[in-house]
Amino acid sequence: MTDKLSKVDEEIERLTTFLLQQQKDDGSWHFCFENGIVIDAYMIILFRVLNLQNETLIRQLHDRILDAQQREGCWQLYKDEEAGNLSTSVEAYYALLYSGYSKITDEPILRAKRYILSKGGLGKVTSILTRVILAATGQSKWPLAISSIPLEVLLFPSYFPINYFEFSGYSRVHLTPMLIMADRRFSITTAHAPDLSDLIETRLDTDESPTRGYQEMQDVIQMGLSRLLGSPHYIHEAAKNKAEQYMLQRIESDGTFYSYASSTILMVFALLALDYDRQHPIITQAIQGLTALQCQSNHNTTIQNSPSTIWDTALISYALQEAQIPVDHKGIKHAASYLLDKQHHKPADWSIHNPDTVPGGWGFSETNTINPDVDDTTAALRAIRRLSTIHPSYLESWNRGLNWVLSMQNNDGGWPAFEKNTNKEMLTWLAIDGAKSAAIDPSEADLTGRTLEFLGNFAGLNTQHEFIKRGTKWLIQHQEKDGSWYGRWGVCYIYGTWASLTGLQAVGLPINHDTLQKGVKWLLSIQNSDGGWGESCHSDRLLQYVPLGESTPSQTAWALDAIIAVQPEPTAAVEKGLQRLITSIHEEDWKTSYPTGAGLPGNFYSNYHSYQYIWPLLTLSHYRKKYGQG
């Protein structure tokens, strides 16, 4: 036991030293938030459409996309997506040609073309973002899923079954520019644009067939249109103006729309559709904001969809404190000061469903001032908890943040990500790939579990409190039959089960409770032979656990941390997992960079470069804290 603890101490010391060395002068940490090649491809296309001559960046993005091509000619969202991803491959093919640095006769392009055609061509692309970019640049017709939604839905009153603020904030900021473009059947091209018409497989039926649910939603929309007062022209102009203002009012100080690259790129195209000049200051500032989102990944340049600066800073500060770095350490104090400055102070869209609540949340990115979320807020509160017991300024911040988190609990007892009680099933009937995950913001097991963990371990609350009891009940009711939980924002069942078990344990559920024991039994049943854990991104799409076949550092840390929280003594399985975790810290291969962050099932996954340090450090610290006295 002594040798093991000595090794644990050694690794904790090494990780804490490394992380403290990485801290920026302002107290923050900046690790890359890598999202595949999708944003890189859109940036190249946008730059060429706007005739922007940033050749260094365009060439860097081109080279990164080309470097990610597989031998079969395709591109993947994750390594074990063996058949490749058609939407991603079309985006890559289009961007490589539009950059001008690849030619139609180049061997990689020819291989990509063969792959795309073998999968049915452009007509079989499912990603709505891909289809919209293709339509906006004249390569395909506007998809029915978007063009059949009238702009007038923005005018529907709040009491109507479908109104704009029943959509999730994430879907609204992407849907708004899409609807503006589709309304005008907008497309823009240039003299040097590639011609993708040879990727259209005419032998295949590509007509869209709306589902019954989608048609029912269309009937509701038509009912809503009939209740709007005024001439059709007047109503339409009012809707167009509202959509335009919706975007303009949500531009952050760096020029990005809601701090997302994806929505910002769509906004620029939408502004062009509204006849904004390409040199308009809003477009220029948006381009500057997008350009600033670049980071280095494996010696390549990529564009982050939204830098994870607040998330990383909060988690790292918390992990360092769990590793016994004292609260008066300058690194902890600098991080806390940084986070204090980034707490939100103004009501925004979240307050529509949560009125009369004082702002107090945190967002994901440092330029984000209007879109706080529950997960980032509890992370920041963990980081400042100890200081809040010493300094009045941090206590005031803590109280506002805690109050905001409690106010965000859904009526069903769980917690959402961004906006409470936005869970109308009808909105998932949109004929959009991923609509079930993107259109609404329901209670999720990972968010509910992590919130309960925070409330139990850091706010001293337990199941004697009614709102904790409701959250606990929601989690217990949403456990899968096999003992796992689905996690929305991480991959996937390991993530959800870790969050749920640690949350339930923190608020006082007895460790012999059947729910906890079933969860631990499931985790032990999927432990790899090497002692670690690893789950495929396929789980996210199939909604059932799919093993990766290898162990990843973050997933091993999550599983081990959950088991440590519930088991009073270290078992052979825990010791084997610990050994695998320590070994993984020293490795640098595809398992280290495998995406374990989830965004949109089947379309968007993230590799947090910070995760290979944060979660192992946290788990090692919890192991030492619980078992170190033995």
PDB file of N, CA and C in Angstrom, residues 130 463 617:
ATOM      1  N   THR A 130     -23.872  21.038 -42.735  1.00  0.00           N
ATOM      2  CA  THR A 130     -23.259  20.794 -44.046  1.00  0.00           C
ATOM      3  C   THR A 130     -24.221  21.168 -45.158  1.00  0.00           C
ATOM      4  N   THR A 463     -30.302  14.979   1.134  1.00  0.00           N
ATOM      5  CA  THR A 463     -31.672  14.614   0.739  1.00  0.00           C
ATOM      6  C   THR A 463     -32.733  15.059   1.746  1.00  0.00           C
ATOM      7  N   LEU A 617      -5.702  13.702 -12.396  1.00  0.00           N
ATOM      8  CA  LEU A 617      -5.278  14.367 -11.161  1.00  0.00           C
ATOM      9  C   LEU A 617      -6.384  14.301 -10.113  1.00  0.00           C
TER      10      LEU A 617
END
